Amino acid sequence: MKIKISLVALAMATVCFTACKKNNEETGTTTGNVEITNGGTISGTYKAGQNVVVRKGTVTLSGYTYFEEGSTLTIEPGTIVKSSVSNKGALIIERGAKIMAEGTANAPIVFTSGKAAAERAPGDWGGIIVLGRATVNASNPTIEGGVGKQYGGNVDTDNSGVIKYVRIEFAGIAAEPNSEINGLTLGGVGSGTTLDHIMVAYGNDDAFEFFGGTVNAKYLIAYATADDDFDFDNGYKGKIQFAMSLRDPNFVDGGDAGNGIECDNNATGSDATPRTKPNLSNFTILGPNGAANTAANHNFANRWRRNTTFILNNSIMLGHPKGGLSLESNGTYNAFIDGTSQFNNNIIYALAAPFKLGSDVTVTGASAAAIEAKALASGTVSIASSAAAGLTDAFNLSAPNLLPATGSIALTGAVFAGDQNDSFFEKVSYKGAFGTTNWTTGWASWTPKTNVY
């Protein structure tokens, strides 16, 4: 018996040394290196010590798939990950696990529906959830989406890996009421993580949602989102530069208002710390702009509510039907008026209420006029139409061009001072997400419904 145990141990050590391979039927029970090649399947639960490598090709994501602490998922550039149609997939990177999805401008990684071209729809699969150990303002919260996993901690420099040159299309399962999986959900993700050149298209909930954490990001695209384009909660205090959103006038969440940005300190609006304070620059946030047959639930460019703070500078907001800058709750309003929050050097146009006061604000003397006066005194410009911003062809859904045209007011006037005078922010002169270079070229796609994968 002892001899048999020794031989088994030796065999196992040899297998782990030479690396393990995973066939399509396995669900993550081996240790060591797991290779998934063209035609393979990612599914089940991957444990500590498993290093999964997805080779370039087309693979299937089947069901809710978990990477537990100590495991790593690496995806090669140019890989297409399609969800199973019968067993809708979702990818969950837990605390202590890593995702290394580093595409290139010429070979992006694409997560998409498993359905054929012209049959794909929002909600065809779940989405991507990344959880980390950075600070949040709740005690051991569980991430939404029905996955039952906790996030957050006290390691603000925590590293969950790299997501770069990645597209996420047709995500958004509603696991239960008010608990959906977004295109990219980030819970307590730390600043050691890299988020760079990521596009979420036709998501059935938010495009990007940040639940606490300190992760920074650059070059984000939210395209045709059902709910909010960028959502911040639970003490998020990271930095983001160069981000755009473009809404499909005919598509929006039927049960909730769709905003360019929605931000809360937490669900109850308490004083819990750290207080949510996203530090944002060079956003271009585009609404339906009065297009025919615009769906009713398209809402505000910015919705700052529930006792939040924020910085949004050097940005452009155009064409939202019900409001531009909306401040809700006494804490949110006071933080803006006293300078804790910033809305500086922006360009704003909304079809109604470019500056809006929430009905829950009861501060003496509070008014939309006071919000407007504060914003205009801080370098923001309120314009009479979207065209006055001078963007080339911003509202073209199939081939948008958000670059400022010659003579555009967006080409100058950006300012980086105070909280934005650090090495993260590129000190550009222009407002909005684009200057003279279109950074979406090559890797982004505006035709995900008809792309052949």
Short mmCIF file of C-alpha atoms in Angstrom, two decimals:
data_model
loop_
_atom_site.label_atom_id
_atom_site.label_comp_id
_atom_site.label_asym_id
_atom_site.label_seq_id
_atom_site.Cartn_x
_atom_site.Cartn_y
_atom_site.Cartn_z
CA MET A 1 0.00 0.00 0.00
CA LYS A 2 2.77 2.44 0.88
CA ILE A 3 4.57 1.60 -2.35
CA LYS A 4 1.41 2.28 -4.37
CA ILE A 5 0.93 5.68 -2.70
CA SER A 6 4.49 6.68 -3.47
CA LEU A 7 4.11 5.72 -7.12
CA VAL A 8 0.88 7.70 -7.39
CA ALA A 9 2.51 10.74 -5.80
CA LEU A 10 5.44 10.48 -8.20
CA ALA A 11 3.10 10.21 -11.17
CA MET A 12 1.11 13.24 -10.03
CA ALA A 13 4.26 15.29 -9.57
CA THR A 14 5.41 14.35 -13.06
CA VAL A 15 2.08 15.35 -14.58
CA CYS A 16 2.09 18.72 -12.82
CA PHE A 17 5.70 19.36 -13.81
CA THR A 18 5.02 18.70 -17.48
CA ALA A 19 1.67 20.59 -17.29
CA CYS A 20 -1.86 19.34 -17.50
CA LYS A 21 -4.15 19.65 -20.48
CA LYS A 22 -7.89 20.10 -20.35
CA ASN A 23 -10.27 18.54 -22.83
CA ASN A 24 -13.69 19.89 -23.67
CA GLU A 25 -15.52 17.71 -21.15
CA GLU A 26 -13.49 18.58 -18.08
CA THR A 27 -14.61 21.35 -15.71
CA GLY A 28 -11.45 22.52 -14.04
CA THR A 29 -10.52 19.71 -11.66
CA THR A 30 -6.82 19.26 -12.52
CA THR A 31 -3.93 21.36 -11.29
CA GLY A 32 -1.08 22.95 -13.22
CA ASN A 33 -1.36 24.32 -16.74
CA VAL A 34 -4.63 23.83 -18.60
CA GLU A 35 -4.65 24.50 -22.33
CA ILE A 36 -7.85 25.22 -24.24
CA THR A 37 -7.51 25.25 -27.99
CA ASN A 38 -9.76 26.14 -30.93
CA GLY A 39 -13.17 24.52 -30.49
CA GLY A 40 -12.71 23.97 -26.76
CA THR A 41 -14.88 25.00 -23.83
CA ILE A 42 -14.32 27.11 -20.73
CA SER A 43 -16.68 25.98 -17.97
CA GLY A 44 -17.03 24.98 -14.34
CA THR A 45 -14.76 26.08 -11.49
CA TYR A 46 -11.00 26.49 -11.73
CA LYS A 47 -9.13 26.05 -8.48
CA ALA A 48 -5.95 27.43 -6.93
CA GLY A 49 -2.90 26.37 -8.88
CA GLN A 50 -4.71 26.09 -12.21
CA ASN A 51 -3.26 28.28 -14.96
CA VAL A 52 -5.68 28.20 -17.88
CA VAL A 53 -4.33 29.29 -21.26
CA VAL A 54 -6.81 29.87 -24.09
CA ARG A 55 -5.03 29.67 -27.42
CA LYS A 56 -6.02 31.87 -30.35
CA GLY A 57 -9.14 30.53 -31.99
CA THR A 58 -12.84 30.29 -31.18
CA VAL A 59 -13.90 28.77 -27.87
CA THR A 60 -17.16 28.42 -25.95
CA LEU A 61 -17.97 29.83 -22.51
CA SER A 62 -20.58 27.53 -20.95
CA GLY A 63 -22.50 28.45 -17.81
CA TYR A 64 -21.33 30.48 -14.83
CA THR A 65 -17.58 29.87 -14.87
CA TYR A 66 -15.47 30.68 -11.79
CA PHE A 67 -11.77 31.28 -11.32
CA GLU A 68 -11.06 30.93 -7.63
CA GLU A 69 -8.25 32.44 -5.60
CA GLY A 70 -4.85 31.34 -6.89
CA SER A 71 -5.98 30.53 -10.44
CA THR A 72 -5.19 32.45 -13.63
CA LEU A 73 -6.95 32.78 -16.98
CA THR A 74 -4.77 33.85 -19.92
CA ILE A 75 -6.38 34.51 -23.32
CA GLU A 76 -4.29 34.99 -26.44
CA PRO A 77 -4.83 37.99 -28.79
CA GLY A 78 -7.40 37.45 -31.52
CA THR A 79 -9.41 34.88 -29.58
CA ILE A 80 -13.21 34.79 -29.94
CA VAL A 81 -15.07 33.61 -26.84
CA LYS A 82 -18.69 32.75 -27.64
CA SER A 83 -21.27 31.99 -25.01
CA SER A 84 -23.13 28.73 -25.12
CA VAL A 85 -26.66 29.40 -26.36
CA SER A 86 -28.31 26.71 -24.25
CA ASN A 87 -26.23 27.31 -21.09
CA LYS A 88 -25.59 31.04 -21.03
CA GLY A 89 -22.07 31.82 -19.88
CA ALA A 90 -20.66 34.29 -17.40
CA LEU A 91 -17.03 34.71 -16.42
CA ILE A 92 -16.27 35.36 -12.74
CA ILE A 93 -12.72 36.20 -11.64
CA GLU A 94 -12.75 35.95 -7.85
CA ARG A 95 -10.59 37.69 -5.26
CA GLY A 96 -7.03 36.46 -5.58
CA ALA A 97 -7.48 35.14 -9.13
CA LYS A 98 -6.24 36.87 -12.27
CA ILE A 99 -7.41 37.40 -15.83
CA MET A 100 -4.74 38.12 -18.44
CA ALA A 101 -6.78 39.08 -21.52
CA GLU A 102 -4.35 41.23 -23.47
CA GLY A 103 -5.40 41.67 -27.08
CA THR A 104 -3.90 44.11 -29.55
CA ALA A 105 -5.27 46.83 -31.81
CA ASN A 106 -5.00 44.42 -34.74
CA ALA A 107 -6.11 41.32 -32.82
CA PRO A 108 -8.64 42.21 -30.11
CA ILE A 109 -10.16 39.58 -27.86
CA VAL A 110 -13.93 39.35 -28.35
CA PHE A 111 -16.51 38.00 -25.88
CA THR A 112 -19.82 37.66 -27.66
CA SER A 113 -23.10 35.84 -28.19
CA GLY A 114 -23.06 32.28 -29.46
CA LYS A 115 -25.86 33.04 -31.89
CA ALA A 116 -25.44 33.64 -35.58
CA ALA A 117 -25.15 37.06 -37.19
CA ALA A 118 -28.47 38.96 -37.22
CA GLU A 119 -29.81 36.74 -34.40
CA ARG A 120 -27.76 38.17 -31.52
CA ALA A 121 -29.44 40.25 -28.84
CA PRO A 122 -28.62 41.90 -25.52
CA GLY A 123 -28.75 39.37 -22.70
CA ASP A 124 -27.52 36.43 -24.78
CA TRP A 125 -25.01 35.73 -22.02
CA GLY A 126 -23.92 37.07 -18.65
CA GLY A 127 -20.78 39.19 -18.91
CA ILE A 128 -17.46 39.49 -17.09
CA ILE A 129 -17.13 40.00 -13.34
CA VAL A 130 -13.77 40.79 -11.75
CA LEU A 131 -13.49 40.90 -7.95
CA GLY A 132 -10.59 42.22 -5.90
CA ARG A 133 -9.35 43.12 -2.43
CA ALA A 134 -9.32 46.93 -2.66
CA THR A 135 -11.26 49.18 -0.29
CA VAL A 136 -15.04 49.43 -0.43
CA ASN A 137 -17.47 51.19 1.91
CA ALA A 138 -19.45 48.08 2.83
CA SER A 139 -18.61 45.08 5.00
CA ASN A 140 -17.90 41.96 2.93
CA PRO A 141 -20.46 42.80 0.22
CA THR A 142 -21.61 40.20 -2.28
CA ILE A 143 -21.47 41.18 -5.94
CA GLU A 144 -24.77 41.50 -7.78
CA GLY A 145 -25.72 39.12 -10.57
CA GLY A 146 -26.62 36.01 -8.59
CA VAL A 147 -23.06 34.66 -8.38
CA GLY A 148 -22.83 34.81 -4.57
CA LYS A 149 -19.21 35.98 -4.32
CA GLN A 150 -17.75 38.60 -2.00
CA TYR A 151 -15.45 41.45 -2.93
CA GLY A 152 -13.35 44.14 -1.29
CA GLY A 153 -10.66 44.29 1.39
CA ASN A 154 -7.83 46.62 2.36
CA VAL A 155 -5.31 46.16 -0.46
CA ASP A 156 -5.79 49.20 -2.69
CA THR A 157 -2.90 48.15 -4.94
CA ASP A 158 -4.41 44.69 -5.51
CA ASN A 159 -3.79 43.23 -8.98
CA SER A 160 -6.53 41.24 -10.74
CA GLY A 161 -4.65 41.15 -14.06
CA VAL A 162 -5.02 42.84 -17.44
CA ILE A 163 -8.00 43.47 -19.72
CA LYS A 164 -6.74 45.26 -22.82
CA TYR A 165 -8.08 45.57 -26.36
CA VAL A 166 -11.19 43.58 -25.48
CA ARG A 167 -14.77 43.75 -26.77
CA ILE A 168 -17.74 42.53 -24.72
CA GLU A 169 -20.94 42.17 -26.77
CA PHE A 170 -24.58 41.22 -25.99
CA ALA A 171 -24.04 40.59 -22.27
CA GLY A 172 -26.47 41.25 -19.43
CA ILE A 173 -28.34 38.38 -17.79
CA ALA A 174 -30.81 39.51 -15.13
CA ALA A 175 -30.26 36.79 -12.53
CA GLU A 176 -32.95 38.31 -10.31
CA PRO A 177 -34.73 41.70 -10.05
CA ASN A 178 -32.24 44.55 -9.63
CA SER A 179 -29.32 42.10 -9.66
CA GLU A 180 -27.95 41.92 -13.18
CA ILE A 181 -24.59 41.07 -14.64
CA ASN A 182 -23.23 44.08 -16.51
CA GLY A 183 -20.93 44.03 -19.51
CA LEU A 184 -17.94 44.49 -17.20
CA THR A 185 -18.57 44.43 -13.45
CA LEU A 186 -15.69 45.41 -11.16
CA GLY A 187 -16.00 44.79 -7.42
CA GLY A 188 -13.24 46.07 -5.14
CA VAL A 189 -10.69 45.89 -7.95
CA GLY A 190 -7.31 47.42 -7.11
CA SER A 191 -5.01 49.86 -8.85
CA GLY A 192 -2.55 47.12 -9.79
CA THR A 193 -5.06 45.95 -12.41
CA THR A 194 -4.84 47.24 -16.00
CA LEU A 195 -8.02 48.26 -17.88
CA ASP A 196 -7.23 49.70 -21.29
CA HIS A 197 -9.11 49.82 -24.61
CA ILE A 198 -12.33 48.02 -23.65
CA MET A 199 -15.62 48.21 -25.55
CA VAL A 200 -19.00 47.07 -24.25
CA ALA A 201 -21.68 46.89 -26.95
CA TYR A 202 -25.41 46.17 -26.69
CA GLY A 203 -25.32 45.23 -23.03
CA ASN A 204 -28.64 44.49 -21.38
CA ASP A 205 -27.72 46.42 -18.22
CA ASP A 206 -24.83 48.80 -17.50
CA ALA A 207 -21.79 48.80 -19.75
CA PHE A 208 -19.27 49.35 -16.91
CA GLU A 209 -20.06 49.25 -13.20
CA PHE A 210 -17.48 49.92 -10.49
CA PHE A 211 -18.41 48.75 -6.98
CA GLY A 212 -15.77 50.40 -4.81
CA GLY A 213 -12.11 49.79 -5.44
CA THR A 214 -9.29 51.88 -6.82
CA VAL A 215 -8.76 50.52 -10.32
CA ASN A 216 -7.89 53.08 -13.02
CA ALA A 217 -8.80 52.85 -16.70
CA LYS A 218 -8.23 54.47 -20.08
CA TYR A 219 -9.94 54.22 -23.46
CA LEU A 220 -13.36 52.84 -22.64
CA ILE A 221 -16.34 52.60 -25.00
CA ALA A 222 -19.98 52.09 -23.99
CA TYR A 223 -22.04 51.54 -27.13
CA ALA A 224 -25.82 51.04 -27.21
CA THR A 225 -26.16 50.27 -23.51
CA ALA A 226 -29.61 49.46 -22.09
CA ASP A 227 -29.11 51.01 -18.66
CA ASP A 228 -26.19 53.23 -17.58
CA ASP A 229 -23.00 53.62 -19.55
CA PHE A 230 -20.76 54.15 -16.50
CA ASP A 231 -21.98 53.38 -12.98
CA PHE A 232 -20.05 53.99 -9.73
CA ASP A 233 -20.98 52.80 -6.23
CA ASN A 234 -19.71 51.65 -2.82
CA GLY A 235 -16.69 53.92 -2.46
CA TYR A 236 -15.06 53.77 -5.90
CA LYS A 237 -12.16 56.24 -6.02
CA GLY A 238 -10.21 55.40 -9.15
CA LYS A 239 -9.24 57.52 -12.16
CA ILE A 240 -10.48 57.21 -15.75
CA GLN A 241 -9.40 59.18 -18.81
CA PHE A 242 -10.57 58.93 -22.44
CA ALA A 243 -13.99 57.29 -22.39
CA MET A 244 -16.99 57.60 -24.68
CA SER A 245 -20.59 56.48 -24.77
CA LEU A 246 -23.04 56.44 -27.65
CA ARG A 247 -26.63 55.37 -27.15
CA ASP A 248 -28.95 53.68 -29.63
CA PRO A 249 -32.12 55.86 -29.57
CA ASN A 250 -34.38 52.83 -30.08
CA PHE A 251 -32.86 50.69 -27.32
CA VAL A 252 -32.97 51.28 -23.57
CA ASP A 253 -33.86 49.40 -20.39
CA GLY A 254 -37.62 49.06 -20.25
CA GLY A 255 -37.72 49.16 -16.47
CA ASP A 256 -35.05 51.70 -15.54
CA ALA A 257 -33.73 55.04 -16.74
CA GLY A 258 -30.58 54.91 -18.87
CA ASN A 259 -27.94 57.52 -18.02
CA GLY A 260 -24.50 58.34 -19.32
CA ILE A 261 -23.14 58.30 -15.77
CA GLU A 262 -24.93 57.18 -12.62
CA CYS A 263 -23.15 57.46 -9.28
CA ASP A 264 -24.02 56.77 -5.62
CA ASN A 265 -22.05 56.63 -2.41
CA ASN A 266 -24.02 53.46 -1.72
CA ALA A 267 -27.55 52.19 -2.09
CA THR A 268 -28.80 54.02 1.01
CA GLY A 269 -26.91 57.28 0.54
CA SER A 270 -25.20 56.98 3.92
CA ASP A 271 -21.95 58.63 5.01
CA ALA A 272 -20.04 55.34 4.77
CA THR A 273 -16.37 55.75 3.90
CA PRO A 274 -14.47 55.80 1.66
CA ARG A 275 -16.96 58.10 -0.02
CA THR A 276 -17.47 57.40 -3.69
CA LYS A 277 -15.44 59.86 -5.76
CA PRO A 278 -14.58 58.86 -9.34
CA ASN A 279 -11.89 61.09 -10.83
CA LEU A 280 -12.80 61.44 -14.52
CA SER A 281 -11.42 63.44 -17.44
CA ASN A 282 -11.93 63.51 -21.20
CA PHE A 283 -15.29 61.78 -21.46
CA THR A 284 -17.60 62.19 -24.46
CA ILE A 285 -21.13 61.18 -23.42
CA LEU A 286 -23.72 61.15 -26.21
CA GLY A 287 -27.48 60.72 -25.86
CA PRO A 288 -30.13 60.06 -28.53
CA ASN A 289 -30.06 63.76 -29.54
CA GLY A 290 -33.74 63.98 -30.43
CA ALA A 291 -33.71 61.12 -32.92
CA ALA A 292 -37.06 59.87 -34.21
CA ASN A 293 -38.68 57.13 -32.13
CA THR A 294 -36.34 57.63 -29.17
CA ALA A 295 -37.29 55.17 -26.42
CA ALA A 296 -38.84 56.76 -23.36
CA ASN A 297 -36.33 55.71 -20.70
CA HIS A 298 -33.27 57.50 -22.08
CA ASN A 299 -32.47 59.92 -19.30
CA PHE A 300 -29.57 62.16 -18.12
CA ALA A 301 -25.99 62.67 -19.22
CA ASN A 302 -24.88 62.64 -15.54
CA ARG A 303 -26.85 61.52 -12.52
CA TRP A 304 -24.94 62.16 -9.29
CA ARG A 305 -27.06 61.03 -6.36
CA ARG A 306 -27.21 59.36 -2.91
CA ASN A 307 -24.57 61.41 -1.13
CA THR A 308 -21.81 60.95 -3.69
CA THR A 309 -18.83 63.12 -4.61
CA PHE A 310 -17.15 63.27 -8.00
CA ILE A 311 -14.71 64.92 -10.39
CA LEU A 312 -15.71 65.20 -14.06
CA ASN A 313 -13.59 67.66 -16.02
CA ASN A 314 -12.59 68.39 -19.63
CA SER A 315 -15.55 66.47 -21.01
CA ILE A 316 -18.42 66.72 -23.51
CA MET A 317 -22.07 65.81 -22.85
CA LEU A 318 -24.54 66.10 -25.72
CA GLY A 319 -28.09 65.18 -26.64
CA HIS A 320 -29.66 63.60 -23.55
CA PRO A 321 -33.42 64.10 -23.50
CA LYS A 322 -34.19 64.77 -19.83
CA GLY A 323 -31.15 66.42 -18.32
CA GLY A 324 -27.45 67.12 -18.41
CA LEU A 325 -25.89 67.57 -14.96
CA SER A 326 -28.33 66.29 -12.32
CA LEU A 327 -27.50 66.59 -8.61
CA GLU A 328 -29.65 64.56 -6.21
CA SER A 329 -29.57 64.36 -2.39
CA ASN A 330 -28.39 67.04 0.01
CA GLY A 331 -24.94 65.53 0.40
CA THR A 332 -24.31 65.45 -3.34
CA TYR A 333 -25.51 69.03 -3.79
CA ASN A 334 -23.47 70.40 -0.89
CA ALA A 335 -20.29 68.65 -2.08
CA PHE A 336 -20.65 70.31 -5.47
CA ILE A 337 -21.36 73.79 -4.11
CA ASP A 338 -18.50 73.69 -1.58
CA GLY A 339 -15.96 72.46 -4.16
CA THR A 340 -15.48 68.92 -2.87
CA SER A 341 -16.85 67.77 -6.23
CA GLN A 342 -15.77 69.28 -9.54
CA PHE A 343 -17.48 69.83 -12.87
CA ASN A 344 -14.90 71.98 -14.63
CA ASN A 345 -14.14 72.97 -18.22
CA ASN A 346 -16.88 70.88 -19.80
CA ILE A 347 -19.17 71.33 -22.80
CA ILE A 348 -22.81 70.49 -22.17
CA TYR A 349 -26.05 70.39 -24.16
CA ALA A 350 -29.27 68.60 -23.19
CA LEU A 351 -32.65 68.71 -24.86
CA ALA A 352 -34.14 69.70 -21.49
CA ALA A 353 -32.71 70.79 -18.13
CA PRO A 354 -28.97 70.98 -18.84
CA PHE A 355 -28.58 71.74 -15.12
CA LYS A 356 -31.03 69.89 -12.91
CA LEU A 357 -31.79 69.81 -9.18
CA GLY A 358 -33.16 66.58 -7.73
CA SER A 359 -36.51 66.72 -6.02
CA ASP A 360 -34.92 65.23 -2.88
CA VAL A 361 -32.60 68.21 -2.33
CA THR A 362 -33.88 70.33 0.58
CA VAL A 363 -30.85 72.58 1.17
CA THR A 364 -31.91 76.18 1.74
CA GLY A 365 -31.39 78.18 -1.44
CA ALA A 366 -30.62 75.14 -3.60
CA SER A 367 -31.66 75.52 -7.22
CA ALA A 368 -30.83 74.49 -10.75
CA ALA A 369 -29.71 78.08 -11.30
CA ALA A 370 -27.15 77.73 -8.50
CA ILE A 371 -25.81 74.54 -10.10
CA GLU A 372 -25.54 76.30 -13.45
CA ALA A 373 -23.81 79.32 -11.97
CA LYS A 374 -21.24 77.14 -10.20
CA ALA A 375 -20.54 75.11 -13.36
CA LEU A 376 -20.21 78.14 -15.65
CA ALA A 377 -17.91 79.85 -13.16
CA SER A 378 -15.68 76.75 -13.32
CA GLY A 379 -15.09 76.89 -17.07
CA THR A 380 -18.03 74.81 -18.28
CA VAL A 381 -19.82 76.00 -21.44
CA SER A 382 -23.53 75.45 -22.04
CA ILE A 383 -24.27 75.36 -25.78
CA ALA A 384 -27.48 75.70 -27.75
CA SER A 385 -27.24 72.49 -29.80
CA SER A 386 -25.12 69.38 -30.21
CA ALA A 387 -23.85 70.75 -33.50
CA ALA A 388 -22.29 73.70 -31.68
CA ALA A 389 -19.71 71.34 -30.15
CA GLY A 390 -18.24 70.83 -33.62
CA LEU A 391 -17.78 67.05 -33.56
CA THR A 392 -17.38 65.50 -37.01
CA ASP A 393 -20.16 62.85 -37.15
CA ALA A 394 -20.82 61.94 -33.57
CA PHE A 395 -24.30 60.39 -33.75
CA ASN A 396 -23.71 58.02 -36.66
CA LEU A 397 -24.49 54.65 -35.05
CA SER A 398 -22.73 52.47 -37.64
CA ALA A 399 -19.64 54.64 -38.18
CA PRO A 400 -19.37 57.38 -35.55
CA ASN A 401 -16.62 59.96 -35.79
CA LEU A 402 -16.24 61.87 -32.53
CA LEU A 403 -13.13 63.81 -33.53
CA PRO A 404 -13.51 67.59 -33.24
CA ALA A 405 -13.72 69.22 -36.66
CA THR A 406 -11.56 72.19 -37.59
CA GLY A 407 -12.60 75.17 -35.49
CA SER A 408 -14.39 73.07 -32.85
CA ILE A 409 -14.62 74.55 -29.37
CA ALA A 410 -13.54 71.13 -28.08
CA LEU A 411 -10.00 71.44 -29.44
CA THR A 412 -8.79 73.68 -26.63
CA GLY A 413 -9.46 74.57 -23.02
CA ALA A 414 -8.69 71.40 -21.05
CA VAL A 415 -7.09 72.04 -17.65
CA PHE A 416 -5.34 69.54 -15.37
CA ALA A 417 -4.89 70.85 -11.86
CA GLY A 418 -5.34 69.71 -8.29
CA ASP A 419 -6.56 66.12 -8.17
CA GLN A 420 -5.86 65.70 -11.88
CA ASN A 421 -2.32 67.01 -11.81
CA ASP A 422 -0.67 63.63 -11.50
CA SER A 423 1.12 61.20 -13.79
CA PHE A 424 -1.97 59.13 -14.64
CA PHE A 425 -3.64 61.90 -16.63
CA GLU A 426 -2.21 62.73 -20.03
CA LYS A 427 -2.13 66.53 -20.17
CA VAL A 428 -3.96 67.08 -23.47
CA SER A 429 -5.34 70.40 -24.67
CA TYR A 430 -8.70 69.11 -25.95
CA LYS A 431 -11.98 68.41 -24.21
CA GLY A 432 -13.75 65.11 -24.68
CA ALA A 433 -12.37 61.68 -25.49
CA PHE A 434 -10.75 62.57 -28.81
CA GLY A 435 -8.32 65.07 -30.23
CA THR A 436 -6.88 64.47 -33.68
CA THR A 437 -6.45 60.69 -33.33
CA ASN A 438 -9.25 58.13 -33.43
CA TRP A 439 -8.18 55.55 -30.85
CA THR A 440 -11.14 53.26 -31.71
CA THR A 441 -9.67 52.40 -35.13
CA GLY A 442 -8.81 48.76 -35.75
CA TRP A 443 -10.12 47.08 -32.61
CA ALA A 444 -13.60 48.55 -31.97
CA SER A 445 -16.65 47.43 -33.94
CA TRP A 446 -19.89 49.34 -34.48
CA THR A 447 -21.61 46.43 -36.27
CA PRO A 448 -21.66 43.60 -33.70
CA LYS A 449 -25.11 42.41 -34.75
CA THR A 450 -23.90 41.45 -38.23
CA ASN A 451 -20.23 40.59 -37.67
CA VAL A 452 -19.26 37.11 -38.79
CA TYR A 453 -17.25 35.33 -36.09
#
